[in-house]
Amino acid sequence: MNTNVNEYMGHPKGLFFLFFAELWERFSFYGMRALLVLYMTKQLLYDDTMSFGIYGAYMSLVYFTPIIGGVLADRYLGYRKSIVLGGIMMALGHFFLTIETPLFFFGSLSLIIIGNGFFKPNISTFVGRLYPENDVRRDSGFTIFYMGINIGGAVAPLLCAWLAESYGWHYGFLAAGLGMLLGLFYFNRGLNKGVFGDIGQIPNQQIYDKKFLGLNKGQLITMLSFLSVPLFALLVRFNEYEHYMVWIASFVIIAALVLIYTSVNKPFKSRLIVAAYFTILMSLFWAIFEQAGSSLTLFADRNVNLIGMNAAQTNSINSIYIILLAIPFSWMWNKLTQINRNPNSAIKSGLGLILLGLGFCIFAMSARSMDGLAQTSMSYLIIGYFILTVGELCISPIGLSKMTELSPVKYLAFIMGVFFTSSFYGHFFAGKIAKLTSVVEGQINPFSEGLLGAITKFVTGLSPTIGNEGEEAFRQLYSYVSVYAGFGAITILIGLLAILISPFIKKMMAGVH
Ligand code: GLN
């Protein structure tokens, strides 16, 4: 163990304050998320289509705003002020959800969307800044941080759902809001104890102080953030127009990246391309992974013989695995570095995709165990989740860690925001993939034909005839497992390609591991 007083367990002390701040922030985020769809359908009495539309728009916008929060932190606010502003907005959002009118409902979601934009990218960038350049502990530090995320993500749905069920919705949302306040409290404690050194201060005091309409940049950005609440509220409410936003956002992001590309020097040019490449791989990862909250939950509900938990609770299996595996993984990355065997990040992201694909193929293979009612054995779900979680640990925390190395310091939080757009795109496409699993009367399942049909047959042992002519439950099962086998195979293939081209990517990373 390191004896340095500014270190704890071989990592900068600041990591542990950020760990708890993020743990509680994610507690509030995932606690509220677990209630959201049920609250809409049971309490506000919205129909399924409207509820899914609102949920999808909310989840994707939450991961769109980090790009704006990142730019504003890089240029004006610094990470510290951004995190505090974001935390306050998110806490307000959760508290206002306890007031049951459409105005407060959409306004609250909007507050959380904007708040997350300030909080999430900047706390992640902050972690990266705790480590000096080329510090080999960085990946392992992010893996520990990721564990905090998942402790919050695992506990909150259980607690908030229990509060909501036993005492009423308001108490569930209240607990989420209190969680966010605790997150802010831990962050503030870190600030007071001085464990962050001078990281995350305002980047340029002169620019910050320069008045516009009598307000400094902090006041101006705070005012504009609150003024934009109605805008995001309307986007969530009228989510049928969201795809226009995806196009506009993509255009703006690419234009900004091109602008940055032209302004930085050579090694950073190629590093920037690698950052974009990792973001694309990560988007693919989330598009498949995020079936967890949608089609995979329904699959568990309809076609898995669940023992000891209900379908909604299967969502916490992933977080529980992360909690169990994060420390061993963090330790393993450190040990592998010591013996010079730590695979580079380009290989790790390929591995992450392959494992995700394998996990989904195992979900598909469950069809081999089906009984007369098209119910499959739960063991496939448990093993599949294990494999894809190992994949997540190879790609997601490592991706966060790489962003903080690949980007020029000046654009760090913006590039982190770009990385989070992988979840924005991921959620957008995950919705489309989930739709492919619904059985539509008279429509042929595209995954039952040609090469994809052959893959399904190979993985699941099922022929489409069962799907087309069988009972409802069989057709539904075929629909799930064919989509999972098809996308599983595609993901494995892309992962293999990523490993194949990893030597080139490594070269382009210009010294970053
Ligand atoms: N579960 C991780 C988190 O909450 C990653 C989420 C995501 O980016 N989709 O931070």
Coordinates of C-alpha atoms and ligand atoms in Angstrom, one line a residue:
M1 CA 0.0 0.0 0.0
N2 CA 1.2 3.5 -0.8
T3 CA 2.3 5.6 2.1
N4 CA 1.7 8.9 0.5
V5 CA -0.7 10.9 2.7
N6 CA -2.6 12.1 -0.3
E7 CA -3.3 8.5 -1.3
Y8 CA -5.6 5.8 -0.1
M9 CA -5.4 2.2 -1.3
G10 CA -2.8 3.3 -3.9
H11 CA -5.2 5.9 -5.5
P12 CA -5.5 9.6 -5.0
K13 CA -7.7 10.4 -2.0
G14 CA -9.9 12.6 -4.2
L15 CA -11.1 9.4 -6.0
F16 CA -13.0 8.2 -3.0
F17 CA -14.8 11.5 -2.5
L18 CA -15.8 11.4 -6.2
F19 CA -16.7 7.8 -5.8
F20 CA -19.3 8.6 -3.0
A21 CA -20.6 11.8 -4.8
E22 CA -21.2 9.7 -8.0
L23 CA -22.6 6.8 -6.0
W24 CA -25.3 9.0 -4.5
E25 CA -26.0 10.9 -7.7
R26 CA -26.5 7.6 -9.5
F27 CA -28.7 6.4 -6.6
S28 CA -31.0 9.3 -7.3
F29 CA -30.9 8.8 -11.0
Y30 CA -31.6 5.1 -11.0
G31 CA -34.0 5.3 -8.1
M32 CA -36.2 7.7 -10.0
R33 CA -35.7 5.9 -13.3
A34 CA -37.1 2.7 -11.7
L35 CA -40.3 4.5 -10.8
L36 CA -40.7 6.5 -13.9
V37 CA -42.6 4.2 -16.3
L38 CA -44.8 2.8 -13.5
Y39 CA -45.6 6.3 -12.2
M40 CA -46.7 7.3 -15.7
T41 CA -48.8 4.3 -16.4
K42 CA -50.3 3.8 -12.9
Q43 CA -50.5 7.2 -11.4
L44 CA -50.6 9.7 -14.2
L45 CA -52.6 7.2 -16.3
Y46 CA -50.7 7.7 -19.5
D47 CA -51.0 4.9 -22.0
D48 CA -48.1 2.6 -22.8
T49 CA -47.1 4.3 -26.0
M50 CA -47.0 7.7 -24.5
S51 CA -45.1 6.5 -21.5
F52 CA -42.5 4.7 -23.6
G53 CA -42.1 7.7 -25.8
I54 CA -41.5 10.0 -22.8
Y55 CA -39.2 7.5 -21.1
G56 CA -37.1 7.1 -24.3
A57 CA -36.8 10.8 -24.9
Y58 CA -35.9 11.4 -21.3
M59 CA -33.2 8.7 -21.3
S60 CA -31.6 9.9 -24.5
L61 CA -31.7 13.6 -23.7
V62 CA -30.1 12.9 -20.3
Y63 CA -27.1 11.7 -22.3
F64 CA -27.3 14.5 -24.9
T65 CA -26.8 17.4 -22.5
P66 CA -23.4 16.3 -21.2
I67 CA -21.9 17.6 -24.4
I68 CA -23.2 21.1 -23.6
G69 CA -22.3 20.8 -19.9
G70 CA -18.8 19.7 -21.0
V71 CA -18.2 22.7 -23.3
L72 CA -19.4 25.2 -20.7
A73 CA -17.1 23.6 -18.1
D74 CA -14.1 23.7 -20.4
R75 CA -14.6 27.3 -21.4
Y76 CA -16.2 29.1 -18.5
L77 CA -17.2 27.2 -15.3
G78 CA -14.6 24.6 -14.6
Y79 CA -15.6 21.2 -13.3
R80 CA -16.3 22.2 -9.7
K81 CA -19.0 24.9 -10.3
S82 CA -20.5 22.7 -13.1
I83 CA -20.9 19.7 -10.8
V84 CA -22.5 21.8 -8.0
L85 CA -24.9 23.5 -10.5
G86 CA -25.8 20.2 -12.0
G87 CA -26.3 18.6 -8.6
I88 CA -28.6 21.3 -7.5
M89 CA -30.7 21.2 -10.6
M90 CA -31.0 17.4 -10.4
A91 CA -32.0 17.5 -6.7
L92 CA -34.7 20.1 -7.5
G93 CA -35.9 17.9 -10.3
H94 CA -36.4 15.0 -8.0
F95 CA -38.1 17.0 -5.3
F96 CA -40.5 18.7 -7.8
L97 CA -41.5 15.3 -9.1
T98 CA -43.4 14.9 -5.8
I99 CA -45.8 17.5 -7.1
E100 CA -48.3 15.8 -9.3
T101 CA -49.1 18.1 -12.2
P102 CA -48.0 17.8 -15.8
L103 CA -46.2 21.2 -15.5
F104 CA -44.1 20.0 -12.6
F105 CA -43.7 16.5 -14.1
F106 CA -42.2 17.6 -17.4
G107 CA -40.4 20.5 -15.7
S108 CA -38.8 18.1 -13.3
L109 CA -37.6 15.7 -16.0
S110 CA -36.1 18.7 -17.8
L111 CA -34.3 19.9 -14.7
I112 CA -32.7 16.4 -14.4
I113 CA -31.8 16.3 -18.1
I114 CA -30.0 19.7 -17.8
G115 CA -28.5 19.0 -14.4
N116 CA -27.1 15.7 -15.6
G117 CA -25.4 17.5 -18.4
F118 CA -23.4 19.6 -15.9
F119 CA -22.8 16.8 -13.4
K120 CA -22.0 13.5 -15.3
P121 CA -19.3 14.5 -17.8
N122 CA -17.5 16.8 -15.4
I123 CA -17.3 14.4 -12.5
S124 CA -16.0 11.7 -14.9
T125 CA -13.4 14.2 -16.3
F126 CA -12.5 15.1 -12.7
V127 CA -11.6 11.5 -12.0
G128 CA -9.2 11.5 -14.9
R129 CA -7.5 14.7 -13.8
L130 CA -6.6 13.2 -10.5
Y131 CA -4.0 11.1 -12.2
P132 CA -0.9 12.6 -13.8
E133 CA -0.3 12.0 -17.6
N134 CA 0.6 8.3 -18.3
D135 CA -0.2 7.2 -14.8
V136 CA -0.9 3.5 -15.1
R137 CA -3.4 3.5 -12.2
R138 CA -5.9 5.5 -14.3
D139 CA -7.9 2.5 -15.8
S140 CA -8.0 0.8 -12.4
G141 CA -9.2 4.1 -10.8
F142 CA -12.0 4.4 -13.3
T143 CA -13.0 0.8 -12.6
I144 CA -13.3 1.6 -8.9
F145 CA -15.4 4.7 -9.8
Y146 CA -17.6 2.5 -12.0
M147 CA -18.2 0.3 -9.0
G148 CA -19.6 3.4 -7.1
I149 CA -22.0 4.0 -10.0
N150 CA -23.3 0.5 -9.8
I151 CA -23.7 0.4 -6.0
G152 CA -26.0 3.4 -6.4
G153 CA -27.6 1.7 -9.4
A154 CA -28.2 -1.5 -7.6
V155 CA -29.5 -0.2 -4.3
A156 CA -31.7 2.7 -5.4
P157 CA -34.3 0.8 -7.5
L158 CA -34.9 -1.6 -4.6
L159 CA -35.2 1.1 -1.9
C160 CA -37.1 3.7 -3.9
A161 CA -39.5 1.1 -5.4
W162 CA -40.1 -0.2 -1.9
L163 CA -40.8 3.3 -0.5
A164 CA -43.1 4.1 -3.4
E165 CA -45.0 0.9 -3.0
S166 CA -45.3 1.0 0.8
Y167 CA -45.8 4.7 1.4
G168 CA -46.6 6.4 -1.9
W169 CA -44.8 7.7 -5.0
H170 CA -43.8 10.9 -3.3
Y171 CA -41.5 9.1 -0.9
G172 CA -39.7 7.3 -3.7
F173 CA -39.0 10.6 -5.4
L174 CA -38.1 12.2 -2.2
A175 CA -35.5 9.5 -1.4
A176 CA -34.0 10.1 -4.9
G177 CA -33.7 13.8 -4.2
L178 CA -32.2 13.2 -0.8
G179 CA -29.7 10.9 -2.5
M180 CA -28.6 13.7 -4.8
L181 CA -28.1 16.1 -1.9
L182 CA -25.9 13.5 -0.2
G183 CA -23.9 13.3 -3.4
L184 CA -23.4 17.1 -3.3
F185 CA -22.5 16.8 0.4
Y186 CA -19.7 14.3 -0.4
F187 CA -18.4 16.5 -3.2
N188 CA -18.4 19.5 -1.0
R189 CA -16.5 17.6 1.7
G190 CA -13.8 16.7 -0.8
L191 CA -13.6 20.4 -1.7
N192 CA -13.3 21.5 1.9
K193 CA -10.7 18.9 2.7
G194 CA -8.6 20.1 -0.2
V195 CA -8.2 16.6 -1.7
F196 CA -8.6 17.8 -5.2
G197 CA -5.6 20.2 -5.2
D198 CA -6.4 22.9 -7.7
I199 CA -8.1 20.7 -10.2
G200 CA -11.5 21.8 -11.6
Q201 CA -11.2 25.6 -10.9
I202 CA -12.6 28.2 -13.3
P203 CA -10.3 27.9 -16.4
N204 CA -10.0 31.6 -17.0
Q205 CA -11.0 34.1 -14.3
Q206 CA -11.0 37.1 -16.5
I207 CA -13.4 35.6 -19.1
Y208 CA -15.5 34.4 -16.2
D209 CA -15.8 37.8 -14.6
K210 CA -16.5 39.7 -17.8
K211 CA -20.0 40.9 -17.4
F212 CA -22.8 40.4 -19.9
L213 CA -26.1 42.0 -19.1
G214 CA -24.6 42.8 -15.7
L215 CA -24.0 39.1 -14.9
N216 CA -20.8 37.1 -14.7
K217 CA -20.5 33.8 -16.6
G218 CA -21.5 31.7 -13.7
Q219 CA -24.7 33.8 -13.1
L220 CA -25.4 33.9 -16.8
I221 CA -25.1 30.2 -17.4
T222 CA -27.2 29.4 -14.3
M223 CA -29.9 31.8 -15.5
L224 CA -29.8 30.3 -19.0
S225 CA -29.9 26.8 -17.7
F226 CA -33.1 27.5 -15.7
L227 CA -34.6 29.4 -18.7
S228 CA -34.0 26.4 -21.0
V229 CA -36.1 24.1 -18.7
P230 CA -39.3 24.7 -20.8
L231 CA -37.4 23.8 -24.0
F232 CA -36.4 20.3 -22.8
A233 CA -39.7 19.8 -21.2
L234 CA -41.4 20.4 -24.5
L235 CA -38.9 18.1 -26.3
V236 CA -39.8 15.3 -23.8
R237 CA -43.6 16.0 -24.1
F238 CA -43.5 16.1 -27.9
N239 CA -41.0 13.3 -28.3
E240 CA -42.3 12.2 -31.7
Y241 CA -40.1 15.0 -33.1
E242 CA -36.9 13.7 -31.3
H243 CA -35.4 12.2 -34.4
Y244 CA -35.0 15.7 -35.9
M245 CA -32.9 16.5 -32.8
V246 CA -30.7 13.4 -33.4
W247 CA -29.9 14.7 -36.9
I248 CA -29.2 18.3 -35.8
A249 CA -27.2 17.1 -32.8
S250 CA -25.1 14.7 -35.0
F251 CA -24.4 17.6 -37.4
V252 CA -23.3 19.9 -34.6
I253 CA -21.1 17.3 -32.9
I254 CA -19.3 16.4 -36.1
A255 CA -18.8 20.1 -37.0
A256 CA -17.4 20.8 -33.5
L257 CA -15.1 17.8 -33.8
V258 CA -13.9 18.9 -37.2
L259 CA -13.2 22.4 -35.8
I260 CA -11.2 21.0 -32.9
Y261 CA -9.4 18.7 -35.3
T262 CA -8.2 21.6 -37.4
S263 CA -7.1 23.6 -34.4
V264 CA -4.9 20.9 -32.6
N265 CA -1.4 19.7 -33.4
K266 CA -0.5 16.3 -35.0
P267 CA -0.5 13.7 -32.2
F268 CA -3.9 15.2 -30.9
K269 CA -5.4 15.0 -34.4
S270 CA -5.0 11.2 -34.6
R271 CA -6.0 10.9 -30.9
L272 CA -9.2 12.7 -31.6
I273 CA -10.0 10.3 -34.4
V274 CA -9.5 7.4 -31.9
A275 CA -11.8 9.2 -29.3
A276 CA -14.5 9.3 -32.0
Y277 CA -13.8 5.7 -32.9
F278 CA -14.2 4.6 -29.3
T279 CA -17.4 6.6 -29.1
I280 CA -18.9 4.8 -32.1
L281 CA -18.0 1.3 -30.6
M282 CA -19.5 2.4 -27.3
S283 CA -22.7 3.5 -29.1
L284 CA -23.0 0.1 -30.6
F285 CA -22.4 -1.5 -27.2
W286 CA -25.1 0.5 -25.5
A287 CA -27.6 -0.1 -28.3
I288 CA -27.4 -3.8 -27.7
F289 CA -26.8 -3.6 -23.9
E290 CA -29.7 -1.3 -23.3
Q291 CA -32.1 -4.1 -24.3
A292 CA -31.7 -4.8 -20.6
G293 CA -34.2 -2.2 -19.6
S294 CA -36.7 -3.0 -22.4
S295 CA -36.9 -6.1 -24.5
L296 CA -34.8 -8.2 -22.1
T297 CA -37.0 -7.4 -19.2
L298 CA -40.1 -8.5 -21.2
F299 CA -38.3 -11.6 -22.3
A300 CA -37.5 -12.5 -18.7
D301 CA -41.2 -11.8 -17.8
R302 CA -42.7 -13.8 -20.7
N303 CA -40.2 -16.6 -21.5
V304 CA -38.0 -17.3 -18.5
N305 CA -38.8 -19.5 -15.6
L306 CA -37.8 -16.9 -12.9
I307 CA -36.8 -18.1 -9.5
G308 CA -36.4 -15.8 -6.5
M309 CA -36.9 -12.5 -8.4
N310 CA -39.4 -10.8 -10.7
A311 CA -38.7 -9.6 -14.2
A312 CA -38.0 -6.0 -13.1
Q313 CA -35.5 -7.2 -10.5
T314 CA -33.5 -9.0 -13.1
N315 CA -32.2 -5.5 -14.0
S316 CA -30.1 -5.4 -10.9
I317 CA -28.1 -8.6 -11.8
N318 CA -25.8 -6.5 -14.0
S319 CA -25.0 -4.0 -11.3
I320 CA -24.5 -6.8 -8.7
Y321 CA -21.9 -8.4 -11.0
I322 CA -20.1 -5.1 -11.4
I323 CA -20.0 -4.6 -7.7
L324 CA -18.5 -8.0 -7.3
L325 CA -16.1 -7.8 -10.2
A326 CA -14.9 -4.2 -10.2
I327 CA -12.2 -4.6 -7.5
P328 CA -10.8 -7.8 -8.9
F329 CA -10.7 -6.2 -12.3
S330 CA -9.1 -3.0 -11.0
W331 CA -6.5 -5.2 -9.3
M332 CA -6.0 -7.3 -12.5
W333 CA -5.4 -4.3 -14.7
N334 CA -2.7 -3.1 -12.2
K335 CA -1.1 -6.6 -12.0
L336 CA -1.1 -7.0 -15.8
T337 CA 0.5 -3.6 -16.2
Q338 CA 3.3 -4.7 -13.8
I339 CA 4.2 -7.7 -15.9
N340 CA 3.7 -5.7 -19.1
R341 CA 0.7 -7.7 -20.2
N342 CA -2.2 -5.2 -19.9
P343 CA -4.0 -5.3 -23.2
N344 CA -4.2 -1.9 -24.8
S345 CA -7.6 -0.1 -24.9
A346 CA -8.2 -0.9 -28.5
I347 CA -8.0 -4.6 -27.8
K348 CA -10.1 -4.1 -24.6
S349 CA -12.9 -2.4 -26.5
G350 CA -12.9 -5.3 -29.1
L351 CA -13.1 -7.7 -26.2
G352 CA -15.9 -5.8 -24.6
L353 CA -18.0 -6.1 -27.8
I354 CA -17.2 -9.8 -28.3
L355 CA -18.3 -10.6 -24.7
L356 CA -21.4 -8.5 -25.1
G357 CA -22.2 -10.5 -28.3
L358 CA -21.5 -13.8 -26.5
G359 CA -23.8 -12.8 -23.6
F360 CA -26.6 -12.2 -26.0
C361 CA -26.0 -15.4 -27.9
I362 CA -26.3 -17.2 -24.5
F363 CA -29.6 -15.5 -23.9
A364 CA -30.6 -16.8 -27.4
M365 CA -29.3 -20.3 -26.6
S366 CA -31.8 -20.4 -23.7
A367 CA -34.3 -21.6 -26.3
R368 CA -32.6 -24.9 -26.2
S369 CA -33.9 -25.4 -22.7
M370 CA -37.5 -24.4 -23.4
D371 CA -40.4 -26.4 -22.0
G372 CA -43.9 -27.1 -23.4
L373 CA -45.0 -23.5 -22.5
A374 CA -42.0 -21.9 -24.2
Q375 CA -40.4 -21.1 -20.8
T376 CA -36.6 -21.3 -20.7
S377 CA -34.2 -21.9 -17.8
M378 CA -33.1 -18.9 -15.8
S379 CA -29.4 -20.1 -15.8
Y380 CA -28.9 -18.8 -19.3
L381 CA -30.0 -15.3 -18.1
I382 CA -27.6 -15.5 -15.1
I383 CA -24.6 -16.7 -17.2
G384 CA -25.4 -14.3 -20.1
Y385 CA -25.5 -11.3 -17.8
F386 CA -22.2 -12.4 -16.2
I387 CA -20.4 -12.6 -19.6
L388 CA -21.8 -9.2 -20.8
T389 CA -20.9 -7.6 -17.5
V390 CA -17.3 -8.7 -17.9
G391 CA -17.5 -7.1 -21.4
E392 CA -18.9 -3.9 -19.9
L393 CA -16.0 -3.7 -17.5
C394 CA -13.6 -4.1 -20.5
I395 CA -15.1 -1.3 -22.5
S396 CA -17.1 1.3 -20.4
P397 CA -14.8 2.4 -17.6
I398 CA -11.8 2.0 -19.9
G399 CA -13.5 4.2 -22.4
L400 CA -14.0 6.9 -19.8
S401 CA -10.4 6.6 -18.7
K402 CA -9.2 6.9 -22.3
M403 CA -11.2 10.0 -23.0
T404 CA -9.3 11.8 -20.3
E405 CA -6.0 10.9 -21.9
L406 CA -6.8 11.2 -25.6
S407 CA -8.2 14.7 -25.5
P408 CA -6.2 18.0 -25.3
V409 CA -6.8 19.4 -21.7
K410 CA -8.6 22.4 -23.2
Y411 CA -11.4 20.3 -24.6
L412 CA -11.4 17.5 -22.0
A413 CA -15.0 17.8 -20.7
F414 CA -16.4 18.4 -24.2
I415 CA -14.8 15.1 -25.4
M416 CA -16.2 13.4 -22.3
G417 CA -19.6 14.8 -23.4
V418 CA -19.0 13.4 -26.9
F419 CA -18.3 10.0 -25.3
F420 CA -21.6 10.2 -23.4
T421 CA -23.4 10.8 -26.6
S422 CA -22.7 7.0 -27.1
S423 CA -25.6 6.5 -24.6
F424 CA -27.7 9.1 -26.4
Y425 CA -27.3 7.2 -29.6
G426 CA -27.4 3.9 -27.8
H427 CA -30.8 4.5 -26.3
F428 CA -32.1 5.8 -29.5
F429 CA -31.1 2.7 -31.5
A430 CA -31.9 0.3 -28.5
G431 CA -35.5 1.4 -28.9
K432 CA -35.5 0.5 -32.5
I433 CA -33.9 -2.9 -31.8
A434 CA -36.4 -3.6 -29.1
K435 CA -39.2 -2.9 -31.5
L436 CA -37.9 -5.7 -33.7
T437 CA -38.7 -8.2 -31.0
S438 CA -42.4 -7.5 -31.0
V439 CA -44.5 -10.0 -32.7
V440 CA -46.7 -8.3 -35.3
E441 CA -49.6 -10.3 -36.8
G442 CA -49.0 -11.2 -40.5
Q443 CA -45.5 -9.8 -40.6
I444 CA -42.4 -12.0 -41.3
N445 CA -39.6 -11.7 -38.8
P446 CA -36.6 -10.4 -40.7
F447 CA -34.3 -12.4 -38.4
S448 CA -35.9 -15.7 -39.5
E449 CA -34.7 -15.5 -43.1
G450 CA -31.5 -16.0 -45.0
L451 CA -28.2 -15.8 -43.1
L452 CA -29.8 -14.4 -40.0
G453 CA -32.3 -17.3 -39.9
A454 CA -29.3 -19.7 -40.3
I455 CA -27.5 -18.0 -37.4
T456 CA -30.7 -18.3 -35.3
K457 CA -31.0 -22.0 -36.1
F458 CA -27.3 -22.6 -35.3
V459 CA -27.4 -20.8 -31.9
T460 CA -30.9 -21.6 -30.7
G461 CA -31.8 -24.9 -32.5
L462 CA -35.1 -23.3 -33.5
S463 CA -36.6 -23.1 -37.0
P464 CA -38.8 -20.2 -38.0
T465 CA -41.7 -22.6 -38.7
I466 CA -42.1 -22.9 -34.9
G467 CA -42.1 -19.2 -34.7
N468 CA -44.6 -18.7 -37.5
E469 CA -47.0 -21.4 -36.9
G470 CA -46.7 -22.1 -33.2
E471 CA -48.5 -20.8 -30.2
E472 CA -48.2 -17.2 -29.1
A473 CA -45.5 -17.9 -26.5
F474 CA -43.3 -19.8 -29.0
R475 CA -43.6 -17.1 -31.5
Q476 CA -42.7 -14.5 -28.9
L477 CA -39.7 -16.6 -27.8
Y478 CA -38.5 -17.1 -31.4
S479 CA -38.8 -13.4 -31.9
Y480 CA -36.6 -12.6 -28.9
V481 CA -33.9 -15.2 -29.4
S482 CA -33.6 -14.6 -33.2
V483 CA -33.0 -10.9 -32.6
Y484 CA -30.5 -11.7 -29.8
A485 CA -28.7 -14.3 -31.9
G486 CA -28.5 -12.0 -34.9
F487 CA -27.3 -9.0 -33.1
G488 CA -25.0 -11.2 -30.9
A489 CA -23.3 -12.5 -34.0
I490 CA -23.0 -9.1 -35.5
T491 CA -21.5 -7.7 -32.3
I492 CA -19.0 -10.5 -32.0
L493 CA -17.9 -9.9 -35.6
I494 CA -17.4 -6.2 -35.1
G495 CA -15.5 -7.0 -31.9
L496 CA -13.2 -9.3 -33.8
L497 CA -12.6 -6.6 -36.4
A498 CA -11.8 -4.1 -33.7
I499 CA -9.1 -6.5 -32.4
L500 CA -7.8 -7.0 -35.9
I501 CA -7.3 -3.3 -36.5
S502 CA -6.1 -2.6 -32.9
P503 CA -2.4 -2.3 -33.9
F504 CA -3.4 0.7 -36.2
I505 CA -5.6 2.2 -33.5
K506 CA -2.8 1.8 -31.0
K507 CA -0.5 3.7 -33.3
M508 CA -3.0 6.5 -33.7
M509 CA -3.3 6.8 -30.0
A510 CA 0.2 8.3 -30.1
G511 CA 1.6 7.0 -26.8
V512 CA -1.7 6.5 -24.9
H513 CA -2.1 2.9 -23.7
Ligands
GLN1 N1 -24.2 2.5 -16.0 C1 -23.3 3.6 -16.3 C2 -23.7 4.8 -15.7 O1 -24.8 5.0 -15.2 C3 -23.3 3.8 -17.8 C4 -24.5 4.3 -18.3 C5 -24.4 4.7 -19.7 O2 -23.6 5.5 -20.2 N2 -25.4 4.2 -20.5 O3 -22.9 5.7 -15.6

